[in-house]
mmCIF file of C-alpha atoms in Angstrom:
data_model
loop_
_atom_site.group_PDB
_atom_site.id
_atom_site.type_symbol
_atom_site.label_atom_id
_atom_site.label_comp_id
_atom_site.label_asym_id
_atom_site.label_seq_id
_atom_site.Cartn_x
_atom_site.Cartn_y
_atom_site.Cartn_z
ATOM 1 C CA MET A 255 32.003 6.715 -0.919
ATOM 2 C CA GLU A 256 29.267 6.718 1.711
ATOM 3 C CA ILE A 257 27.726 9.865 0.225
ATOM 4 C CA LEU A 258 27.609 8.234 -3.195
ATOM 5 C CA VAL A 259 25.822 5.177 -1.817
ATOM 6 C CA THR A 260 23.379 7.394 0.021
ATOM 7 C CA ILE A 261 22.601 9.396 -3.072
ATOM 8 C CA VAL A 262 22.085 6.193 -5.152
ATOM 9 C CA VAL A 263 19.737 4.745 -2.499
ATOM 10 C CA LEU A 264 17.725 7.997 -2.325
ATOM 11 C CA LEU A 265 17.419 8.176 -6.100
ATOM 12 C CA LEU A 266 16.296 4.598 -6.240
ATOM 13 C CA LEU A 267 13.626 5.276 -3.632
ATOM 14 C CA ILE A 268 12.454 8.335 -5.507
ATOM 15 C CA VAL A 269 12.207 6.467 -8.786
ATOM 16 C CA LEU A 270 10.287 3.597 -7.181
ATOM 17 C CA SER A 271 7.880 6.006 -5.520
ATOM 18 C CA VAL A 272 7.255 7.835 -8.853
ATOM 19 C CA ILE A 273 6.560 4.533 -10.625
ATOM 20 C CA TYR A 274 4.186 3.365 -7.832
ATOM 21 C CA THR A 275 2.334 6.723 -7.781
ATOM 22 C CA THR A 276 1.922 6.661 -11.568
ATOM 23 C CA PHE A 277 0.567 3.148 -11.500
ATOM 24 C CA ILE A 278 -1.976 4.006 -8.808
ATOM 25 C CA PHE A 279 -3.038 7.119 -10.725
ATOM 26 C CA ILE A 280 -3.547 5.210 -13.941
ATOM 27 C CA SER A 281 -5.395 2.347 -12.321
ATOM 28 C CA THR A 282 -7.832 4.634 -10.464
ATOM 29 C CA ARG A 283 -8.441 7.265 -13.143
ATOM 30 C CA HIS A 284 -11.260 5.281 -14.852
ATOM 31 C CA LYS A 285 -12.961 4.580 -11.522
ATOM 32 C CA VAL A 286 -12.948 8.224 -10.547
ATOM 33 C CA ARG A 287 -14.336 9.335 -13.913
ATOM 34 C CA LEU A 288 -17.069 6.699 -13.633
ATOM 35 C CA ALA A 289 -17.984 7.763 -10.130
ATOM 36 C CA ASP A 290 -18.090 11.415 -11.156
ATOM 37 C CA SER A 291 -20.359 10.537 -14.066
ATOM 38 C CA ILE A 292 -22.705 8.630 -11.767
ATOM 39 C CA ILE A 293 -22.916 11.535 -9.355
ATOM 40 C CA TYR A 294 -23.595 13.925 -12.228
ATOM 41 C CA MET A 295 -26.371 11.677 -13.561
ATOM 42 C CA MET A 296 -27.900 11.478 -10.085
ATOM 43 C CA LYS A 297 -27.965 15.296 -9.758
ATOM 44 C CA HIS A 298 -29.620 15.708 -13.199
ATOM 45 C CA ASN A 299 -31.907 12.679 -13.040
ATOM 46 C CA GLU A 300 -30.515 11.158 -16.224
ATOM 47 C CA PRO A 301 -31.239 7.420 -16.512
ATOM 48 C CA VAL A 302 -28.497 5.285 -18.026
ATOM 49 C CA LYS A 303 -27.708 1.590 -18.268
ATOM 50 C CA ILE A 304 -24.572 0.607 -16.342
ATOM 51 C CA ASP A 305 -23.357 -2.982 -15.869
ATOM 52 C CA ILE A 306 -23.148 -3.948 -12.239
ATOM 53 C CA GLU A 307 -19.815 -5.623 -12.896
ATOM 54 C CA THR A 308 -18.418 -2.232 -13.968
ATOM 55 C CA LEU A 309 -19.293 -0.806 -10.593
ATOM 56 C CA GLU A 310 -17.229 -3.326 -8.602
ATOM 57 C CA GLY A 311 -14.379 -1.633 -6.787
ATOM 58 C CA LEU A 312 -16.041 1.759 -6.543
ATOM 59 C CA ASN A 313 -16.680 3.236 -3.153
ATOM 60 C CA LEU A 314 -20.315 4.268 -3.606
ATOM 61 C CA SER A 315 -22.650 5.411 -0.903
ATOM 62 C CA PRO A 316 -25.797 3.385 -0.259
ATOM 63 C CA LYS A 317 -27.867 6.089 -1.946
ATOM 64 C CA GLU A 318 -25.755 5.815 -5.083
ATOM 65 C CA LYS A 319 -25.968 2.062 -5.072
ATOM 66 C CA ASP A 320 -29.786 2.111 -4.655
ATOM 67 C CA TYR A 321 -30.094 4.628 -7.476
ATOM 68 C CA LEU A 322 -27.982 2.504 -9.847
ATOM 69 C CA ILE A 323 -29.970 -0.602 -8.992
ATOM 70 C CA SER A 324 -33.194 1.244 -9.688
ATOM 71 C CA ILE A 325 -31.783 2.367 -13.028
ATOM 72 C CA GLN A 326 -31.142 -1.229 -14.001
ATOM 73 C CA LYS A 327 -34.872 -1.946 -13.620
ATOM 74 C CA GLN A 328 -35.985 1.019 -15.782
ATOM 75 C CA ASP A 329 -36.173 1.338 -19.527
ATOM 76 C CA VAL A 330 -33.787 3.864 -21.045
ATOM 77 C CA ASN A 331 -35.399 6.554 -23.088
ATOM 78 C CA LEU A 332 -32.981 8.461 -25.324
ATOM 79 C CA GLN A 333 -34.023 11.953 -26.318
ATOM 80 C CA SER A 334 -32.694 13.453 -29.518
#
């Protein structure tokens, strides 16, 4: 009986950890993609308009933040 209770408790903990990990992955996926896009644009000097509200919650370096603020002040020129 004790073994059955132990197995049930362990399975419950495993299920809860999988649910938590999945939730964290889904909630941070967009932020990671946005941060990677910002870093790519910085390396290739590609100007783009980004809402400052969109950047809340990202862990950006001061250099990245300064770059994004300077982008907000520039006109965007799209090349075809």
